[in-house]
Amino acid sequence: MTFTIPCLFGLEGLVADEVRRLGLGDVRPETGRVLCTGTEADIPRLNIGLRCGERVLIELAAGPARSFEALFQLASAVPWEDLIPQNGRFPVKGHALDSQLHSVPDCQKTVKKAAADRLGRAYGLERLPEDGPLYQLQFSLLRDQCALYLDTTGPGLHKRGYRAVGVEAPLRETLAAAMVILSRFRGKDPFRDPFCGSGTIVIEAALIAKNRAPGLDRSFDAQKWAALPSRHWVDAAGEAMDREFDGHYDIWGGDIDPKAVRIARENAGKAGVEDLVRFDTADACALRCEGDYGQVVTNPPYGERLLEQEEAGALYRRFGHAWREFPPKWRTLVLSSHPEFERCFGRKAGKRRKLYNGMIACQLYQFSR
């Protein structure tokens, strides 16, 4: 099988590294996605184990589609009857960019009709019931080249299941995990998030320190597929749990909002890491760090959604003053979309990396003393 793993822009290299560590072959990072090859047993391994990817798609067909007839023929050639049972639900979604077929609804109808016609012939039915498990079909049209996919994941991989309640402007879990990975935190050193909000960065840090697979506590669409043996899911979960570590970690999150701190504690409980992390109501601009080494990884308000930019700038200045008192070997990573962050913070970053928080273009600034 060929798998396509969409991801947030800027995270392609991290996702490719994850896929390689899971042992899949022919790993090819491309803009906004990673391609690889594997077997049906890798469907649960990828879904359960990936921290930074958004979903796991099986590529079914690819080819030129400059007309609806060409798109219909491409979709008709897929052996849908080998994938979708008689009662399977198979809605279609997708996108089109720089292509002659620019109407997404019309493309959806074309792919749907092609799949329905072939399935109807295979099962001897004029009308398919579509009252069974979900088989979400996807298409991608880019410069008149079309790829057809089957989504194995369902709700995106960033929906770990622990954040039933959040605060305003939450950070996507996959991006939070990427920030922790980029900080090179592995659990040995102290970890701090002084703008913790609903606790996402802190919780992802705890999962990484424990080496706990992020998908163990949720379900996936492909779990309900009769053609995918349940033993693969059991084996993948067992393999993931065998890789976990036991230990005590110094992982802390603080927020000036007591409600956010309460929610963060609740989310940590849902994630099963409440005994590995601490949360306190605290002012980020009064943060004090102790010890020779450590990481501060945080996502302060940008001024776009929570604060006006001028207020955000004043906050960054105060946080920059606190940072100057950190021990020399502490590493600090800050995600922000504020155009004057470095000027307000009072120091040029040693490294910068462009990332996207949802649709907001941000920079991940890395500072070391």
mmCIF file of C-alpha atoms in Angstrom:
data_model
loop_
_atom_site.group_PDB
_atom_site.id
_atom_site.type_symbol
_atom_site.label_atom_id
_atom_site.label_comp_id
_atom_site.label_asym_id
_atom_site.label_seq_id
_atom_site.Cartn_x
_atom_site.Cartn_y
_atom_site.Cartn_z
ATOM 1 C CA MET A 1 0.000 0.000 0.000
ATOM 2 C CA THR A 2 0.976 3.621 -0.541
ATOM 3 C CA PHE A 3 0.064 5.905 2.346
ATOM 4 C CA THR A 4 -0.261 9.666 2.287
ATOM 5 C CA ILE A 5 -0.010 11.491 5.614
ATOM 6 C CA PRO A 6 -1.117 15.134 5.431
ATOM 7 C CA CYS A 7 0.488 17.459 7.967
ATOM 8 C CA LEU A 8 0.719 21.111 8.879
ATOM 9 C CA PHE A 9 3.107 23.100 6.692
ATOM 10 C CA GLY A 10 6.563 23.086 8.226
ATOM 11 C CA LEU A 11 6.211 19.705 9.932
ATOM 12 C CA GLU A 12 6.958 17.473 6.939
ATOM 13 C CA GLY A 13 10.475 16.575 8.146
ATOM 14 C CA LEU A 14 9.277 15.654 11.638
ATOM 15 C CA VAL A 15 6.500 13.442 10.273
ATOM 16 C CA ALA A 16 8.938 11.752 7.879
ATOM 17 C CA ASP A 17 11.243 10.971 10.815
ATOM 18 C CA GLU A 18 8.311 9.495 12.751
ATOM 19 C CA VAL A 19 7.330 7.285 9.819
ATOM 20 C CA ARG A 20 10.893 6.038 9.415
ATOM 21 C CA ARG A 21 11.076 5.170 13.120
ATOM 22 C CA LEU A 22 7.916 3.103 12.664
ATOM 23 C CA GLY A 23 9.783 1.122 10.016
ATOM 24 C CA LEU A 24 7.834 2.022 6.872
ATOM 25 C CA GLY A 25 9.557 2.196 3.500
ATOM 26 C CA ASP A 26 10.048 4.665 0.650
ATOM 27 C CA VAL A 27 9.429 7.700 2.878
ATOM 28 C CA ARG A 28 9.063 10.862 0.789
ATOM 29 C CA PRO A 29 8.305 14.220 2.425
ATOM 30 C CA GLU A 30 6.502 16.670 0.155
ATOM 31 C CA THR A 31 4.882 20.033 0.789
ATOM 32 C CA GLY A 32 2.128 19.517 3.341
ATOM 33 C CA ARG A 33 2.341 15.722 3.354
ATOM 34 C CA VAL A 34 4.538 12.628 3.656
ATOM 35 C CA LEU A 35 4.271 9.569 1.405
ATOM 36 C CA CYS A 36 5.389 6.070 2.363
ATOM 37 C CA THR A 37 4.708 2.422 1.623
ATOM 38 C CA GLY A 38 3.605 -0.347 3.964
ATOM 39 C CA THR A 39 1.093 -3.107 4.573
ATOM 40 C CA GLU A 40 -2.409 -3.217 6.032
ATOM 41 C CA ALA A 41 -0.815 -3.930 9.437
ATOM 42 C CA ASP A 42 0.765 -0.465 9.273
ATOM 43 C CA ILE A 43 -2.636 1.265 9.190
ATOM 44 C CA PRO A 44 -3.101 0.919 12.969
ATOM 45 C CA ARG A 45 0.604 1.453 13.669
ATOM 46 C CA LEU A 46 0.553 4.811 11.902
ATOM 47 C CA ASN A 47 -2.757 5.953 13.361
ATOM 48 C CA ILE A 48 -1.804 5.021 16.921
ATOM 49 C CA GLY A 49 1.815 6.144 16.789
ATOM 50 C CA LEU A 50 2.031 9.404 14.825
ATOM 51 C CA ARG A 51 2.390 12.586 16.906
ATOM 52 C CA CYS A 52 2.656 15.239 14.188
ATOM 53 C CA GLY A 53 0.704 13.851 11.198
ATOM 54 C CA GLU A 54 -2.937 14.819 10.651
ATOM 55 C CA ARG A 55 -4.414 11.597 9.208
ATOM 56 C CA VAL A 56 -3.523 8.405 7.335
ATOM 57 C CA LEU A 57 -4.816 8.036 3.772
ATOM 58 C CA ILE A 58 -4.497 5.041 1.461
ATOM 59 C CA GLU A 59 -3.742 6.144 -2.103
ATOM 60 C CA LEU A 60 -6.029 4.235 -4.465
ATOM 61 C CA ALA A 61 -5.373 5.798 -7.874
ATOM 62 C CA ALA A 62 -3.632 8.730 -9.506
ATOM 63 C CA GLY A 63 -3.673 10.173 -12.982
ATOM 64 C CA PRO A 64 -4.625 13.110 -15.216
ATOM 65 C CA ALA A 65 -8.194 14.434 -14.954
ATOM 66 C CA ARG A 66 -8.769 17.364 -17.273
ATOM 67 C CA SER A 67 -12.428 16.491 -17.806
ATOM 68 C CA PHE A 68 -15.252 14.950 -15.792
ATOM 69 C CA GLU A 69 -15.156 11.936 -18.096
ATOM 70 C CA ALA A 70 -11.462 11.405 -17.294
ATOM 71 C CA LEU A 71 -12.193 11.749 -13.581
ATOM 72 C CA PHE A 72 -15.077 9.279 -13.880
ATOM 73 C CA GLN A 73 -12.897 6.726 -15.667
ATOM 74 C CA LEU A 74 -10.107 7.126 -13.096
ATOM 75 C CA ALA A 75 -12.543 6.496 -10.242
ATOM 76 C CA SER A 76 -14.299 3.668 -12.091
ATOM 77 C CA ALA A 77 -11.026 1.748 -12.386
ATOM 78 C CA VAL A 78 -10.634 1.475 -8.600
ATOM 79 C CA PRO A 79 -11.748 -1.964 -7.303
ATOM 80 C CA TRP A 80 -14.156 -0.458 -4.775
ATOM 81 C CA GLU A 81 -15.777 -3.832 -4.150
ATOM 82 C CA ASP A 82 -12.491 -5.028 -2.581
ATOM 83 C CA LEU A 83 -12.579 -2.119 -0.142
ATOM 84 C CA ILE A 84 -16.195 -1.217 0.627
ATOM 85 C CA PRO A 85 -18.805 -3.767 1.757
ATOM 86 C CA GLN A 86 -22.353 -3.813 0.447
ATOM 87 C CA ASN A 87 -23.670 -1.590 3.251
ATOM 88 C CA GLY A 88 -20.626 0.677 3.556
ATOM 89 C CA ARG A 89 -21.088 4.448 3.617
ATOM 90 C CA PHE A 90 -18.751 6.201 1.171
ATOM 91 C CA PRO A 91 -19.149 10.005 1.141
ATOM 92 C CA VAL A 92 -16.676 11.977 -0.947
ATOM 93 C CA LYS A 93 -14.764 15.146 -0.117
ATOM 94 C CA GLY A 94 -11.747 16.816 -1.639
ATOM 95 C CA HIS A 95 -10.167 19.927 -3.067
ATOM 96 C CA ALA A 96 -9.143 21.309 -6.446
ATOM 97 C CA LEU A 97 -6.358 23.800 -7.162
ATOM 98 C CA ASP A 98 -5.104 25.166 -10.474
ATOM 99 C CA SER A 99 -7.153 22.610 -12.403
ATOM 100 C CA GLN A 100 -9.681 22.732 -15.217
ATOM 101 C CA LEU A 101 -12.083 20.873 -12.924
ATOM 102 C CA HIS A 102 -12.449 23.623 -10.341
ATOM 103 C CA SER A 103 -15.943 22.819 -9.020
ATOM 104 C CA VAL A 104 -15.438 20.674 -5.930
ATOM 105 C CA PRO A 105 -19.156 19.695 -5.635
ATOM 106 C CA ASP A 106 -19.212 18.482 -9.248
ATOM 107 C CA CYS A 107 -16.016 16.496 -8.699
ATOM 108 C CA GLN A 108 -17.551 14.955 -5.576
ATOM 109 C CA LYS A 109 -20.621 13.887 -7.538
ATOM 110 C CA THR A 110 -18.478 12.387 -10.314
ATOM 111 C CA VAL A 111 -16.332 10.289 -7.966
ATOM 112 C CA LYS A 112 -19.409 9.235 -6.004
ATOM 113 C CA LYS A 113 -21.260 8.140 -9.130
ATOM 114 C CA ALA A 114 -18.282 6.154 -10.416
ATOM 115 C CA ALA A 115 -17.871 4.329 -7.107
ATOM 116 C CA ALA A 116 -21.623 3.737 -6.715
ATOM 117 C CA ASP A 117 -21.973 2.375 -10.252
ATOM 118 C CA ARG A 118 -19.151 -0.107 -9.777
ATOM 119 C CA LEU A 119 -20.327 -1.188 -6.325
ATOM 120 C CA GLY A 120 -23.903 -1.561 -7.583
ATOM 121 C CA ARG A 121 -22.776 -3.849 -10.370
ATOM 122 C CA ALA A 122 -20.579 -5.863 -7.989
ATOM 123 C CA TYR A 123 -23.377 -6.384 -5.446
ATOM 124 C CA GLY A 124 -26.261 -6.615 -7.920
ATOM 125 C CA LEU A 125 -28.050 -3.591 -6.415
ATOM 126 C CA GLU A 126 -29.603 -0.554 -8.059
ATOM 127 C CA ARG A 127 -29.527 1.313 -4.759
ATOM 128 C CA LEU A 128 -26.868 0.807 -2.083
ATOM 129 C CA PRO A 129 -28.087 1.039 1.535
ATOM 130 C CA GLU A 130 -25.057 2.943 2.921
ATOM 131 C CA ASP A 131 -26.046 2.221 6.518
ATOM 132 C CA GLY A 132 -22.830 0.506 7.645
ATOM 133 C CA PRO A 133 -19.262 1.507 8.535
ATOM 134 C CA LEU A 134 -17.795 4.729 7.138
ATOM 135 C CA TYR A 135 -15.357 4.634 4.219
ATOM 136 C CA GLN A 136 -14.512 8.287 3.651
ATOM 137 C CA LEU A 137 -13.291 8.871 0.089
ATOM 138 C CA GLN A 138 -11.078 11.840 -0.742
ATOM 139 C CA PHE A 139 -9.727 13.343 -3.926
ATOM 140 C CA SER A 140 -6.984 15.856 -4.558
ATOM 141 C CA LEU A 141 -6.856 17.764 -7.834
ATOM 142 C CA LEU A 142 -3.675 19.756 -8.408
ATOM 143 C CA ARG A 143 -2.749 21.135 -11.821
ATOM 144 C CA ASP A 144 -5.099 18.637 -13.540
ATOM 145 C CA GLN A 145 -3.547 15.648 -11.747
ATOM 146 C CA CYS A 146 -5.948 13.743 -9.514
ATOM 147 C CA ALA A 147 -5.282 11.359 -6.636
ATOM 148 C CA LEU A 148 -7.991 9.286 -4.968
ATOM 149 C CA TYR A 149 -7.725 8.226 -1.328
ATOM 150 C CA LEU A 150 -9.462 6.234 1.379
ATOM 151 C CA ASP A 151 -9.269 7.845 4.824
ATOM 152 C CA THR A 152 -8.433 5.356 7.594
ATOM 153 C CA THR A 153 -8.448 7.867 10.445
ATOM 154 C CA GLY A 154 -11.776 9.660 10.800
ATOM 155 C CA PRO A 155 -11.480 12.729 13.054
ATOM 156 C CA GLY A 156 -7.959 14.128 12.611
ATOM 157 C CA LEU A 157 -5.036 12.691 14.535
ATOM 158 C CA HIS A 158 -4.709 15.937 16.474
ATOM 159 C CA LYS A 159 -7.932 14.955 18.259
ATOM 160 C CA ARG A 160 -6.253 12.759 20.851
ATOM 161 C CA GLY A 161 -9.393 12.545 22.972
ATOM 162 C CA TYR A 162 -8.144 14.309 26.076
ATOM 163 C CA ARG A 163 -9.210 17.842 25.264
ATOM 164 C CA ALA A 164 -12.980 17.638 25.601
ATOM 165 C CA VAL A 165 -12.938 21.163 27.018
ATOM 166 C CA GLY A 166 -10.620 23.935 25.915
ATOM 167 C CA VAL A 167 -10.000 27.606 26.279
ATOM 168 C CA GLU A 168 -10.183 30.292 23.634
ATOM 169 C CA ALA A 169 -7.706 29.898 20.731
ATOM 170 C CA PRO A 170 -6.390 26.397 21.606
ATOM 171 C CA LEU A 171 -3.195 25.055 20.051
ATOM 172 C CA ARG A 172 -3.549 21.981 17.850
ATOM 173 C CA GLU A 173 -2.092 18.912 19.562
ATOM 174 C CA THR A 174 0.039 17.911 16.575
ATOM 175 C CA LEU A 175 1.663 21.351 16.520
ATOM 176 C CA ALA A 176 2.212 21.277 20.281
ATOM 177 C CA ALA A 177 3.944 17.894 19.957
ATOM 178 C CA ALA A 178 6.128 19.261 17.162
ATOM 179 C CA MET A 179 7.207 22.198 19.329
ATOM 180 C CA VAL A 180 8.209 19.823 22.140
ATOM 181 C CA ILE A 181 10.146 17.612 19.721
ATOM 182 C CA LEU A 182 11.944 20.630 18.255
ATOM 183 C CA SER A 183 12.973 21.673 21.758
ATOM 184 C CA ARG A 184 14.756 18.290 22.044
ATOM 185 C CA PHE A 185 12.974 17.545 25.312
ATOM 186 C CA ARG A 186 13.058 13.838 26.159
ATOM 187 C CA GLY A 187 12.089 13.910 29.820
ATOM 188 C CA LYS A 188 15.463 14.268 31.526
ATOM 189 C CA ASP A 189 15.445 18.047 32.056
ATOM 190 C CA PRO A 190 12.878 20.429 33.549
ATOM 191 C CA PHE A 191 10.151 21.588 31.162
ATOM 192 C CA ARG A 192 8.088 24.779 31.508
ATOM 193 C CA ASP A 193 5.147 26.339 29.659
ATOM 194 C CA PRO A 194 4.283 29.651 31.349
ATOM 195 C CA PHE A 195 1.342 30.393 28.990
ATOM 196 C CA CYS A 196 -0.139 26.911 29.247
ATOM 197 C CA GLY A 197 -3.812 27.661 28.465
ATOM 198 C CA SER A 198 -5.655 24.320 28.372
ATOM 199 C CA GLY A 199 -2.374 22.466 28.904
ATOM 200 C CA THR A 200 -1.775 21.070 25.426
ATOM 201 C CA ILE A 201 1.998 21.643 25.242
ATOM 202 C CA VAL A 202 2.549 20.315 28.763
ATOM 203 C CA ILE A 203 0.433 17.213 28.111
ATOM 204 C CA GLU A 204 2.214 16.492 24.836
ATOM 205 C CA ALA A 205 5.559 16.899 26.647
ATOM 206 C CA ALA A 206 4.452 14.307 29.204
ATOM 207 C CA LEU A 207 3.357 11.886 26.463
ATOM 208 C CA ILE A 208 6.740 12.320 24.754
ATOM 209 C CA ALA A 209 8.678 11.881 28.006
ATOM 210 C CA LYS A 210 6.750 8.680 28.724
ATOM 211 C CA ASN A 211 6.988 7.659 25.047
ATOM 212 C CA ARG A 212 3.253 6.990 25.134
ATOM 213 C CA ALA A 213 1.639 6.694 21.698
ATOM 214 C CA PRO A 214 -0.870 9.550 21.265
ATOM 215 C CA GLY A 215 -3.560 7.414 19.605
ATOM 216 C CA LEU A 216 -3.954 4.731 22.254
ATOM 217 C CA ASP A 217 -7.014 6.297 23.882
ATOM 218 C CA ARG A 218 -9.135 7.003 20.799
ATOM 219 C CA SER A 219 -10.841 5.138 17.977
ATOM 220 C CA PHE A 220 -10.396 5.262 14.200
ATOM 221 C CA ASP A 221 -12.715 4.684 11.248
ATOM 222 C CA ALA A 222 -10.684 1.725 9.967
ATOM 223 C CA GLN A 223 -11.253 -0.182 13.225
ATOM 224 C CA LYS A 224 -14.777 -0.908 11.962
ATOM 225 C CA TRP A 225 -13.662 -2.283 8.606
ATOM 226 C CA ALA A 226 -14.304 -6.014 8.342
ATOM 227 C CA ALA A 227 -11.504 -6.447 5.800
ATOM 228 C CA LEU A 228 -8.881 -5.154 8.264
ATOM 229 C CA PRO A 229 -8.268 -7.877 10.883
ATOM 230 C CA SER A 230 -8.765 -6.718 14.465
ATOM 231 C CA ARG A 231 -5.536 -8.476 15.462
ATOM 232 C CA HIS A 232 -3.589 -5.722 13.687
ATOM 233 C CA TRP A 233 -5.071 -3.140 16.080
ATOM 234 C CA VAL A 234 -4.331 -5.318 19.096
ATOM 235 C CA ASP A 235 -0.762 -5.910 17.912
ATOM 236 C CA ALA A 236 -0.167 -2.217 17.179
ATOM 237 C CA ALA A 237 -1.473 -1.168 20.602
ATOM 238 C CA GLY A 238 0.648 -3.801 22.321
ATOM 239 C CA GLU A 239 3.737 -2.757 20.390
ATOM 240 C CA ALA A 240 3.157 0.882 21.358
ATOM 241 C CA MET A 241 2.667 0.085 25.051
ATOM 242 C CA ASP A 242 5.817 -2.037 25.109
ATOM 243 C CA ARG A 243 7.801 1.070 24.139
ATOM 244 C CA GLU A 244 6.583 3.170 27.082
ATOM 245 C CA PHE A 245 8.894 4.379 29.843
ATOM 246 C CA ASP A 246 8.331 4.715 33.566
ATOM 247 C CA GLY A 247 9.764 7.698 35.371
ATOM 248 C CA HIS A 248 9.285 10.909 37.282
ATOM 249 C CA TYR A 249 9.458 14.147 35.334
ATOM 250 C CA ASP A 250 9.674 17.855 36.103
ATOM 251 C CA ILE A 251 6.991 19.162 33.723
ATOM 252 C CA TRP A 252 5.129 22.326 34.700
ATOM 253 C CA GLY A 253 2.540 24.638 33.185
ATOM 254 C CA GLY A 254 1.302 27.955 34.427
ATOM 255 C CA ASP A 255 -1.352 30.439 33.372
ATOM 256 C CA ILE A 256 -2.621 33.670 34.842
ATOM 257 C CA ASP A 257 -6.222 32.477 34.328
ATOM 258 C CA PRO A 258 -7.394 30.109 37.109
ATOM 259 C CA LYS A 259 -10.103 28.708 34.818
ATOM 260 C CA ALA A 260 -7.486 27.716 32.230
ATOM 261 C CA VAL A 261 -5.404 26.004 34.912
ATOM 262 C CA ARG A 262 -8.442 24.036 36.095
ATOM 263 C CA ILE A 263 -9.185 22.916 32.539
ATOM 264 C CA ALA A 264 -5.520 21.983 31.998
ATOM 265 C CA ARG A 265 -5.612 19.726 35.055
ATOM 266 C CA GLU A 266 -8.806 18.083 33.820
ATOM 267 C CA ASN A 267 -7.288 17.509 30.383
ATOM 268 C CA ALA A 268 -4.151 16.002 31.917
ATOM 269 C CA GLY A 269 -6.404 13.583 33.797
ATOM 270 C CA LYS A 270 -8.154 12.581 30.569
ATOM 271 C CA ALA A 271 -4.750 12.028 28.942
ATOM 272 C CA GLY A 272 -3.605 9.839 31.851
ATOM 273 C CA VAL A 273 -0.597 12.028 32.695
ATOM 274 C CA GLU A 274 -1.941 13.880 35.740
ATOM 275 C CA ASP A 275 0.737 12.241 37.911
ATOM 276 C CA LEU A 276 3.521 13.426 35.582
ATOM 277 C CA VAL A 277 2.708 17.144 35.328
ATOM 278 C CA ARG A 278 1.978 20.150 37.544
ATOM 279 C CA PHE A 279 -0.166 23.220 36.834
ATOM 280 C CA ASP A 280 -0.353 26.450 38.805
ATOM 281 C CA THR A 281 -1.989 29.828 38.485
ATOM 282 C CA ALA A 282 1.035 31.998 37.789
ATOM 283 C CA ASP A 283 2.226 35.093 35.923
ATOM 284 C CA ALA A 284 4.501 34.117 33.029
ATOM 285 C CA CYS A 285 6.407 37.362 33.420
ATOM 286 C CA ALA A 286 7.471 36.328 36.911
ATOM 287 C CA LEU A 287 8.762 32.915 35.792
ATOM 288 C CA ARG A 288 11.953 31.759 37.463
ATOM 289 C CA CYS A 289 13.891 28.752 36.176
ATOM 290 C CA GLU A 290 16.386 26.758 38.231
ATOM 291 C CA GLY A 291 18.924 24.126 37.315
ATOM 292 C CA ASP A 292 21.655 23.935 34.703
ATOM 293 C CA TYR A 293 19.503 22.756 31.791
ATOM 294 C CA GLY A 294 15.868 22.927 30.797
ATOM 295 C CA GLN A 295 13.327 23.865 28.149
ATOM 296 C CA VAL A 296 10.703 26.577 28.050
ATOM 297 C CA VAL A 297 8.218 25.900 25.237
ATOM 298 C CA THR A 298 5.218 28.174 24.992
ATOM 299 C CA ASN A 299 2.503 29.717 22.837
ATOM 300 C CA PRO A 300 1.652 33.176 24.232
ATOM 301 C CA PRO A 301 -1.275 35.275 22.973
ATOM 302 C CA TYR A 302 -0.562 36.702 19.512
ATOM 303 C CA GLY A 303 -2.642 39.853 19.490
ATOM 304 C CA GLU A 304 -4.777 38.501 16.619
ATOM 305 C CA ARG A 305 -7.361 36.558 18.571
ATOM 306 C CA LEU A 306 -6.891 37.194 22.273
ATOM 307 C CA LEU A 307 -5.161 40.549 22.741
ATOM 308 C CA GLU A 308 -4.583 43.624 20.688
ATOM 309 C CA GLN A 309 -1.093 43.644 19.165
ATOM 310 C CA GLU A 310 0.031 46.542 21.302
ATOM 311 C CA GLU A 311 -0.992 44.705 24.469
ATOM 312 C CA ALA A 312 0.700 41.546 23.197
ATOM 313 C CA GLY A 313 3.878 43.528 22.536
ATOM 314 C CA ALA A 314 3.895 44.824 26.107
ATOM 315 C CA LEU A 315 3.436 41.266 27.365
ATOM 316 C CA TYR A 316 6.389 40.069 25.259
ATOM 317 C CA ARG A 317 8.584 42.842 26.666
ATOM 318 C CA ARG A 318 7.800 41.778 30.211
ATOM 319 C CA PHE A 319 8.379 38.121 29.364
ATOM 320 C CA GLY A 320 11.688 39.059 27.713
ATOM 321 C CA HIS A 321 12.823 40.723 30.941
ATOM 322 C CA ALA A 322 12.006 37.529 32.855
ATOM 323 C CA TRP A 323 13.851 35.434 30.257
ATOM 324 C CA ARG A 324 17.068 37.380 30.822
ATOM 325 C CA GLU A 325 17.181 35.903 34.324
ATOM 326 C CA PHE A 326 17.001 32.300 33.107
ATOM 327 C CA PRO A 327 20.086 30.117 33.647
ATOM 328 C CA PRO A 328 22.487 30.283 30.667
ATOM 329 C CA LYS A 329 21.860 26.786 29.277
ATOM 330 C CA TRP A 330 18.064 26.857 29.225
ATOM 331 C CA ARG A 331 16.518 26.593 25.738
ATOM 332 C CA THR A 332 13.405 28.695 25.036
ATOM 333 C CA LEU A 333 10.987 28.185 22.126
ATOM 334 C CA VAL A 334 8.158 30.642 21.559
ATOM 335 C CA LEU A 335 5.469 30.401 18.864
ATOM 336 C CA SER A 336 4.032 33.734 17.734
ATOM 337 C CA SER A 337 2.507 35.429 14.704
ATOM 338 C CA HIS A 338 3.230 38.910 16.053
ATOM 339 C CA PRO A 339 5.250 40.804 13.380
ATOM 340 C CA GLU A 340 7.399 42.571 15.998
ATOM 341 C CA PHE A 341 7.923 39.719 18.417
ATOM 342 C CA GLU A 342 11.734 39.806 18.481
ATOM 343 C CA ARG A 343 11.842 43.575 18.884
ATOM 344 C CA CYS A 344 9.349 43.429 21.752
ATOM 345 C CA PHE A 345 11.071 40.437 23.354
ATOM 346 C CA GLY A 346 14.365 42.296 23.193
ATOM 347 C CA ARG A 347 16.521 39.659 21.532
ATOM 348 C CA LYS A 348 17.014 38.172 18.072
ATOM 349 C CA ALA A 349 16.251 34.486 17.934
ATOM 350 C CA GLY A 350 19.107 32.071 17.316
ATOM 351 C CA LYS A 351 16.816 30.063 15.041
ATOM 352 C CA ARG A 352 13.430 30.663 13.436
ATOM 353 C CA ARG A 353 11.081 28.184 11.801
ATOM 354 C CA LYS A 354 7.903 29.037 9.900
ATOM 355 C CA LEU A 355 4.890 27.056 11.106
ATOM 356 C CA TYR A 356 1.111 27.353 10.855
ATOM 357 C CA ASN A 357 -1.249 27.398 13.812
ATOM 358 C CA GLY A 358 -4.447 26.603 11.940
ATOM 359 C CA MET A 359 -4.508 29.211 9.167
ATOM 360 C CA ILE A 360 -2.274 31.642 11.066
ATOM 361 C CA ALA A 361 1.299 31.899 9.766
ATOM 362 C CA CYS A 362 3.666 31.911 12.747
ATOM 363 C CA GLN A 363 7.338 31.777 13.570
ATOM 364 C CA LEU A 364 8.798 29.409 16.120
ATOM 365 C CA TYR A 365 11.560 31.428 17.768
ATOM 366 C CA GLN A 366 14.371 29.594 19.523
ATOM 367 C CA PHE A 367 16.474 31.416 22.102
ATOM 368 C CA SER A 368 19.415 30.270 24.188
ATOM 369 C CA ARG A 369 21.452 32.329 26.596
#
